[in-house]
Structures are given as C-alpha cells and as structure tokens.
Amino acid sequence: MPKQTSAARRTSIAGLLAATSLALALSGCATYDVTAPADARADAPAAAVQAKDAQLAAAKGAKNEDGKNGDAKGSQGGGQATAPGGAGDVDCRKAKCVALTFDAGPSENTPRLLDILKEEKVHATFFMLGENHVDKRPAEVKRIDAEGHELANHTWSHQILTDIEPAEAERELSRVQDAVRKITGKTPRLMRPPQGRTDEEVSKISKDLGLAQVLWSVTAKDYQTNDSALITKRVLEQTERDGIILLHDIYKGTVPAVPGILKELKKRGYTVVTVSQLLSPAKAEPGMVYRP
C-alpha cells in the first residue's frame, strides 16, 4: 500500500507494471498515469474541496434536526454516491475507508447480495459485464442503481483489452456504456480492465469514453474457491485503509461471505464505501489508473 502523502503523487510508469496481488502483467513500453486514492484526494481542486466541506456541513446540520430530515438524507446518501463525483456524507480524508467492488455480474446471486448490502446500509461499486449479464439481467442493473450503488464497466465479453485491436477494445467498453445508459439513463464513469491489464492505448480509449480505470489492492481469488470462510479470511488479511476490495458476485461462495466481511470490517473501524466516495473530493479522471 502506498504511504499517505500531503501532496499528490502522479507517476508515469514504463514497461512492466507488476503487483503480485493484482496479477497485472504488461508488455511493451507503454506509459500512462497512475495515482492512489489518497493522492487523488490531496490533489483535488480547491473548489471541489470547498464543495465537499459545504456538503458535509449541510449533512451534519440535517442530522442534528428532529430526525425527519436526517432520516430522509440518510435514505438518499447512497443515491448521491452514484452521481458523477458524488460521495454522500462520507469523508475519507478523515474516515478509515475501504472501497467494496464486485466484478462480472449481475448474476443470479446479485439479488441476495443487494439484500445484504441494504441490510448493512453499505454501498458498493459494481463493475458489470455486458454479454449474458447486463443484457440478460436489466432488472438487476436497475436495482443496483435504484439502491444507490455505483454503476461501472467491466467490458462486454471480458476480453483482455491489451491483447486486441484498439477498435475492438473500444467496442468492448462502449457497448457496456450504451447498454447501461439505455437501462438506467446513466453512463458509467469507471471501468476495470479484465485481469487488471491496461496500457497506453487502453488508457487513451478510456479517456475518450470518459472512463477512469480502477484496479484493486485486495483479492480473495474467489474464482478459485467456494469456501466462504476462506474468502472472508483472505479479504480481512489484506485490507488496509484506502484499499479497494475485489470480489465477484458470480461465484457461489462469495455472497455468503459478505455479511461476515462487513461485520469484521466495521468492528475494525472501517467505513465501507464506493470508489467515488473513496476518491472524493476528487473526481475520477478519465483515462487515469487508480490503484491503492
């Protein structure tokens, strides 16, 4: 995990960007911008910082009233997190935050996952696949949005974007953008490249489509096991402040692990947030790679 800094650290990396936890392998001499969530927050424009502080002050004032306005604000908080750059009343500059993300859905497991997140009053970011997921389960996509979660892009058919022609990579991303917009009226602003593989060309395509790239710091490798206890153990062992947890709502062992993960994270003092909440007051910058 990167150290917290008071000033932004934005780096250009060449050649191989490798992290064992990310299984990220690149080839060639591509260069592109990478930043950590804490650095993105530190680099937020003054106007965004002022707006965030005003939003937090307003939320605090509402909660201090007779409870009616506070309850209404709470019911809308997740919805704010899905708006472009929105982050509800969470302040990850002060709170011990970790982002919760799910890849490759929606699936038959997603409704139960959404029930759990609703019960726990937690919002997550869903990096969705198009083929056989978004196109087959529009009701789940609508529910993800309606319940205040963040809509995000994981390509149409999970092709490795660095291994295909640029025009094909663009279609892999744009088809999901179009499908999600048709269903919800909203266009994703975040994408996760399959296997975390990106390069200069993928970054350019992402920028042109208005998509920031989001990697991760915690993986349970739930694609290898249906053992919910093991999935829970792996997540908890790796989680640190400003981390991004990667899970998949397509595997049978993952959703049953979520209640225990959330309970223990809260016990350890974490606030579980969406990716946009983690970055706020910064807004995700198209083309940028965000990696804890």
CSV table of C-alpha atoms in Angstrom, one decimal:
chain,number,residue,atom,x,y,z
A,1,MET,CA,0.0,0.0,0.0
A,2,PRO,CA,1.3,3.5,-0.8
A,3,LYS,CA,2.2,5.8,2.1
A,4,GLN,CA,-0.2,8.7,2.8
A,5,THR,CA,1.2,11.9,1.5
A,6,SER,CA,0.1,15.5,1.8
A,7,ALA,CA,0.7,16.3,-1.8
A,8,ALA,CA,-0.4,14.4,-4.9
A,9,ARG,CA,1.8,11.8,-6.4
A,10,ARG,CA,1.1,11.2,-10.0
A,11,THR,CA,3.5,8.9,-11.8
A,12,SER,CA,4.2,7.7,-15.3
A,13,ILE,CA,5.4,4.2,-15.4
A,14,ALA,CA,7.1,2.4,-18.3
A,15,GLY,CA,7.4,-1.2,-19.2
A,16,LEU,CA,6.2,-3.7,-16.7
A,17,LEU,CA,3.7,-2.6,-14.0
A,18,ALA,CA,3.5,-5.6,-11.8
A,19,ALA,CA,2.0,-6.3,-8.4
A,20,THR,CA,1.5,-9.8,-7.2
A,21,SER,CA,-1.9,-9.0,-5.6
A,22,LEU,CA,-3.1,-7.6,-8.9
A,23,ALA,CA,-1.6,-10.2,-11.2
A,24,LEU,CA,-1.0,-7.3,-13.6
A,25,ALA,CA,1.3,-8.0,-16.5
A,26,LEU,CA,2.0,-5.5,-19.2
A,27,SER,CA,4.2,-5.6,-22.3
A,28,GLY,CA,5.9,-3.1,-24.5
A,29,CYS,CA,6.9,0.4,-23.4
A,30,ALA,CA,3.5,1.9,-22.7
A,31,THR,CA,3.3,4.9,-20.4
A,32,TYR,CA,0.2,6.1,-18.6
A,33,ASP,CA,-0.8,7.9,-15.4
A,34,VAL,CA,-1.4,6.1,-12.1
A,35,THR,CA,-2.4,7.5,-8.8
A,36,ALA,CA,-3.5,6.3,-5.4
A,37,PRO,CA,-6.8,7.3,-3.8
A,38,ALA,CA,-5.2,9.3,-1.0
A,39,ASP,CA,-3.1,11.2,-3.6
A,40,ALA,CA,-6.1,11.9,-5.7
A,41,ARG,CA,-7.9,13.4,-2.7
A,42,ALA,CA,-4.8,15.5,-1.9
A,43,ASP,CA,-4.8,16.7,-5.5
A,44,ALA,CA,-8.4,17.7,-5.6
A,45,PRO,CA,-9.1,21.3,-6.8
A,46,ALA,CA,-9.8,23.9,-4.2
A,47,ALA,CA,-13.3,24.4,-5.5
A,48,ALA,CA,-14.1,20.7,-5.1
A,49,VAL,CA,-12.7,20.7,-1.6
A,50,GLN,CA,-14.9,23.6,-0.7
A,51,ALA,CA,-17.9,22.0,-2.2
A,52,LYS,CA,-17.3,18.8,-0.3
A,53,ASP,CA,-16.9,20.6,3.0
A,54,ALA,CA,-20.1,22.5,2.4
A,55,GLN,CA,-21.9,19.2,1.6
A,56,LEU,CA,-20.6,17.7,4.8
A,57,ALA,CA,-21.7,20.7,6.9
A,58,ALA,CA,-25.2,20.6,5.3
A,59,ALA,CA,-25.5,16.8,6.0
A,60,LYS,CA,-24.4,17.3,9.6
A,61,GLY,CA,-26.9,20.1,10.1
A,62,ALA,CA,-29.7,18.0,8.7
A,63,LYS,CA,-28.9,15.1,11.1
A,64,ASN,CA,-28.9,17.4,14.0
A,65,GLU,CA,-32.6,18.3,13.4
A,66,ASP,CA,-35.6,16.4,14.7
A,67,GLY,CA,-34.5,13.3,12.8
A,68,LYS,CA,-37.1,13.5,10.0
A,69,ASN,CA,-34.7,15.4,7.7
A,70,GLY,CA,-31.8,13.3,8.9
A,71,ASP,CA,-33.6,10.1,8.0
A,72,ALA,CA,-34.5,11.4,4.6
A,73,LYS,CA,-30.9,12.5,4.0
A,74,GLY,CA,-29.7,9.0,5.0
A,75,SER,CA,-32.0,7.3,2.6
A,76,GLN,CA,-30.7,9.5,-0.2
A,77,GLY,CA,-27.0,9.2,0.7
A,78,GLY,CA,-26.3,6.2,-1.4
A,79,GLY,CA,-28.0,7.8,-4.4
A,80,GLN,CA,-25.7,10.7,-4.1
A,81,ALA,CA,-22.7,8.3,-4.3
A,82,THR,CA,-23.9,7.2,-7.8
A,83,ALA,CA,-24.0,10.7,-9.2
A,84,PRO,CA,-20.9,11.9,-11.1
A,85,GLY,CA,-18.3,12.7,-8.5
A,86,GLY,CA,-20.8,12.3,-5.7
A,87,ALA,CA,-19.9,10.9,-2.3
A,88,GLY,CA,-22.8,11.4,0.1
A,89,ASP,CA,-21.8,12.5,3.6
A,90,VAL,CA,-18.7,10.2,3.9
A,91,ASP,CA,-15.3,12.0,4.3
A,92,CYS,CA,-12.5,9.5,3.5
A,93,ARG,CA,-10.0,12.3,4.3
A,94,LYS,CA,-10.8,11.6,7.9
A,95,ALA,CA,-12.6,8.2,8.0
A,96,LYS,CA,-10.8,4.9,7.7
A,97,CYS,CA,-12.3,4.0,4.4
A,98,VAL,CA,-12.1,0.9,2.1
A,99,ALA,CA,-14.0,0.6,-1.2
A,100,LEU,CA,-16.0,-2.5,-1.9
A,101,THR,CA,-16.3,-3.6,-5.5
A,102,PHE,CA,-17.9,-6.5,-7.3
A,103,ASP,CA,-16.9,-7.7,-10.8
A,104,ALA,CA,-18.5,-9.7,-13.6
A,105,GLY,CA,-22.2,-9.5,-12.7
A,106,PRO,CA,-25.0,-9.1,-12.4
A,107,SER,CA,-25.9,-12.8,-11.9
A,108,GLU,CA,-28.4,-14.9,-10.1
A,109,ASN,CA,-26.5,-14.2,-6.9
A,110,THR,CA,-26.8,-10.4,-7.2
A,111,PRO,CA,-30.4,-10.0,-5.7
A,112,ARG,CA,-29.2,-11.7,-2.4
A,113,LEU,CA,-26.1,-9.6,-2.4
A,114,LEU,CA,-28.2,-6.4,-2.8
A,115,ASP,CA,-30.4,-7.6,0.1
A,116,ILE,CA,-27.3,-8.0,2.3
A,117,LEU,CA,-25.9,-4.6,1.4
A,118,LYS,CA,-29.2,-3.0,2.0
A,119,GLU,CA,-29.5,-4.6,5.4
A,120,GLU,CA,-26.0,-3.5,6.3
A,121,LYS,CA,-26.5,0.0,4.9
A,122,VAL,CA,-23.5,-0.3,2.7
A,123,HIS,CA,-23.0,0.8,-0.9
A,124,ALA,CA,-20.6,-0.8,-3.4
A,125,THR,CA,-19.3,-0.3,-6.9
A,126,PHE,CA,-20.4,-2.9,-9.5
A,127,PHE,CA,-18.1,-3.4,-12.5
A,128,MET,CA,-20.5,-5.2,-14.8
A,129,LEU,CA,-20.1,-7.4,-17.8
A,130,GLY,CA,-22.3,-6.8,-20.8
A,131,GLU,CA,-22.8,-10.1,-22.5
A,132,ASN,CA,-25.0,-12.5,-20.6
A,133,HIS,CA,-25.1,-10.2,-17.7
A,134,VAL,CA,-26.3,-6.6,-18.3
A,135,ASP,CA,-28.1,-7.7,-21.4
A,136,LYS,CA,-29.8,-10.6,-19.7
A,137,ARG,CA,-30.5,-9.0,-16.3
A,138,PRO,CA,-31.7,-5.4,-16.8
A,139,ALA,CA,-33.9,-5.7,-13.6
A,140,GLU,CA,-30.8,-6.3,-11.5
A,141,VAL,CA,-29.0,-3.4,-13.2
A,142,LYS,CA,-31.9,-1.1,-12.4
A,143,ARG,CA,-32.0,-2.3,-8.8
A,144,ILE,CA,-28.2,-1.7,-8.4
A,145,ASP,CA,-28.8,1.9,-9.5
A,146,ALA,CA,-32.0,2.4,-7.6
A,147,GLU,CA,-30.5,1.3,-4.3
A,148,GLY,CA,-27.6,3.7,-4.5
A,149,HIS,CA,-24.7,1.6,-5.7
A,150,GLU,CA,-22.2,2.7,-8.3
A,151,LEU,CA,-22.6,1.5,-11.9
A,152,ALA,CA,-19.3,0.7,-13.6
A,153,ASN,CA,-17.9,-1.1,-16.7
A,154,HIS,CA,-16.0,-4.4,-16.9
A,155,THR,CA,-16.2,-4.7,-20.7
A,156,TRP,CA,-18.8,-6.5,-22.8
A,157,SER,CA,-17.2,-10.0,-23.0
A,158,HIS,CA,-14.2,-9.9,-20.7
A,159,GLN,CA,-11.6,-9.8,-23.4
A,160,ILE,CA,-8.1,-8.7,-22.4
A,161,LEU,CA,-8.0,-5.2,-23.7
A,162,THR,CA,-4.3,-5.1,-24.2
A,163,ASP,CA,-4.5,-8.2,-26.5
A,164,ILE,CA,-7.0,-7.0,-29.0
A,165,GLU,CA,-7.1,-4.2,-31.6
A,166,PRO,CA,-7.9,-0.7,-30.4
A,167,ALA,CA,-11.2,-0.6,-32.3
A,168,GLU,CA,-12.3,-3.9,-30.7
A,169,ALA,CA,-11.3,-2.6,-27.3
A,170,GLU,CA,-13.3,0.5,-27.8
A,171,ARG,CA,-16.3,-1.6,-28.7
A,172,GLU,CA,-15.8,-3.8,-25.6
A,173,LEU,CA,-16.2,-0.7,-23.4
A,174,SER,CA,-18.7,1.4,-25.4
A,175,ARG,CA,-21.2,-1.4,-25.7
A,176,VAL,CA,-21.5,-1.6,-21.9
A,177,GLN,CA,-21.7,2.2,-21.7
A,178,ASP,CA,-24.6,2.2,-24.2
A,179,ALA,CA,-26.4,-0.8,-22.6
A,180,VAL,CA,-26.2,0.6,-19.0
A,181,ARG,CA,-27.4,4.1,-20.3
A,182,LYS,CA,-30.3,2.5,-22.1
A,183,ILE,CA,-31.4,0.7,-18.9
A,184,THR,CA,-30.8,3.4,-16.3
A,185,GLY,CA,-30.3,6.7,-18.1
A,186,LYS,CA,-26.8,6.9,-16.6
A,187,THR,CA,-23.4,6.3,-18.1
A,188,PRO,CA,-20.7,4.6,-16.1
A,189,ARG,CA,-17.6,6.8,-15.3
A,190,LEU,CA,-15.4,3.9,-14.0
A,191,MET,CA,-14.1,0.8,-15.7
A,192,ARG,CA,-12.0,-2.1,-14.6
A,193,PRO,CA,-9.9,-3.8,-17.3
A,194,PRO,CA,-10.1,-7.6,-17.2
A,195,GLN,CA,-7.2,-9.1,-15.2
A,196,GLY,CA,-6.1,-5.5,-14.5
A,197,ARG,CA,-4.3,-5.3,-17.8
A,198,THR,CA,-4.0,-1.9,-19.3
A,199,ASP,CA,-1.6,0.2,-21.3
A,200,GLU,CA,-1.2,3.5,-23.1
A,201,GLU,CA,-3.7,2.6,-25.8
A,202,VAL,CA,-6.3,1.3,-23.4
A,203,SER,CA,-5.9,4.5,-21.3
A,204,LYS,CA,-6.4,6.6,-24.4
A,205,ILE,CA,-9.6,4.7,-25.3
A,206,SER,CA,-10.8,5.0,-21.7
A,207,LYS,CA,-10.2,8.7,-21.7
A,208,ASP,CA,-12.1,9.2,-24.9
A,209,LEU,CA,-15.1,7.3,-23.5
A,210,GLY,CA,-15.0,9.3,-20.2
A,211,LEU,CA,-13.9,6.3,-18.1
A,212,ALA,CA,-11.3,6.2,-15.3
A,213,GLN,CA,-9.6,2.9,-14.7
A,214,VAL,CA,-9.9,1.2,-11.3
A,215,LEU,CA,-7.6,-1.6,-10.1
A,216,TRP,CA,-7.5,-3.1,-6.6
A,217,SER,CA,-5.4,-4.0,-3.6
A,218,VAL,CA,-7.4,-6.8,-2.1
A,219,THR,CA,-8.4,-10.0,-3.9
A,220,ALA,CA,-9.9,-13.1,-2.3
A,221,LYS,CA,-9.3,-15.1,-5.5
A,222,ASP,CA,-12.9,-16.2,-5.1
A,223,TYR,CA,-12.8,-17.6,-8.7
A,224,GLN,CA,-10.7,-20.4,-7.2
A,225,THR,CA,-12.8,-21.4,-4.3
A,226,ASN,CA,-16.4,-21.5,-3.0
A,227,ASP,CA,-15.2,-21.7,0.6
A,228,SER,CA,-16.8,-18.6,2.1
A,229,ALA,CA,-14.7,-18.8,5.3
A,230,LEU,CA,-11.5,-18.7,3.2
A,231,ILE,CA,-12.8,-15.8,1.1
A,232,THR,CA,-13.5,-13.9,4.3
A,233,LYS,CA,-10.1,-14.7,5.7
A,234,ARG,CA,-8.3,-13.6,2.6
A,235,VAL,CA,-10.2,-10.3,2.4
A,236,LEU,CA,-9.6,-9.4,6.1
A,237,GLU,CA,-5.9,-10.3,5.9
A,238,GLN,CA,-5.3,-7.9,3.0
A,239,THR,CA,-7.5,-5.0,3.9
A,240,GLU,CA,-5.9,-1.7,4.8
A,241,ARG,CA,-7.0,1.9,4.8
A,242,ASP,CA,-7.8,3.3,1.3
A,243,GLY,CA,-7.8,-0.1,-0.1
A,244,ILE,CA,-10.1,-1.4,-2.9
A,245,ILE,CA,-11.6,-4.9,-2.4
A,246,LEU,CA,-12.2,-7.0,-5.4
A,247,LEU,CA,-14.9,-9.7,-5.2
A,248,HIS,CA,-17.2,-11.4,-7.8
A,249,ASP,CA,-20.9,-11.7,-7.4
A,250,ILE,CA,-21.0,-14.6,-9.9
A,251,TYR,CA,-19.4,-17.2,-7.7
A,252,LYS,CA,-21.4,-19.2,-5.1
A,253,GLY,CA,-19.1,-18.8,-2.2
A,254,THR,CA,-18.7,-15.0,-2.4
A,255,VAL,CA,-22.1,-13.6,-1.5
A,256,PRO,CA,-22.4,-15.8,1.7
A,257,ALA,CA,-19.0,-14.3,2.8
A,258,VAL,CA,-20.1,-10.7,2.5
A,259,PRO,CA,-22.0,-10.4,5.9
A,260,GLY,CA,-19.0,-11.7,7.9
A,261,ILE,CA,-16.6,-9.4,5.9
A,262,LEU,CA,-18.7,-6.4,6.6
A,263,LYS,CA,-19.2,-7.2,10.2
A,264,GLU,CA,-15.5,-7.6,10.9
A,265,LEU,CA,-14.5,-4.5,8.8
A,266,LYS,CA,-16.9,-2.4,10.8
A,267,LYS,CA,-15.6,-3.9,14.0
A,268,ARG,CA,-12.1,-2.8,12.9
A,269,GLY,CA,-13.3,0.7,12.4
A,270,TYR,CA,-13.6,0.8,8.6
A,271,THR,CA,-16.2,2.7,6.7
A,272,VAL,CA,-17.1,0.7,3.6
A,273,VAL,CA,-17.7,3.0,0.5
A,274,THR,CA,-17.9,3.1,-3.2
A,275,VAL,CA,-14.9,4.0,-5.4
A,276,SER,CA,-16.2,7.5,-6.0
A,277,GLN,CA,-16.6,8.0,-2.2
A,278,LEU,CA,-13.1,6.8,-1.7
A,279,LEU,CA,-11.7,9.4,-4.1
A,280,SER,CA,-13.9,12.4,-3.0
A,281,PRO,CA,-13.4,15.3,-3.0
A,282,ALA,CA,-11.5,14.4,-6.2
A,283,LYS,CA,-13.5,13.2,-9.2
A,284,ALA,CA,-12.3,10.2,-11.2
A,285,GLU,CA,-10.3,11.5,-14.1
A,286,PRO,CA,-11.0,9.8,-17.5
A,287,GLY,CA,-8.0,7.7,-18.6
A,288,MET,CA,-6.3,7.8,-15.2
A,289,VAL,CA,-5.5,4.5,-13.5
A,290,TYR,CA,-6.4,4.4,-9.8
A,291,ARG,CA,-4.5,1.8,-7.8
A,292,PRO,CA,-4.1,1.7,-4.0
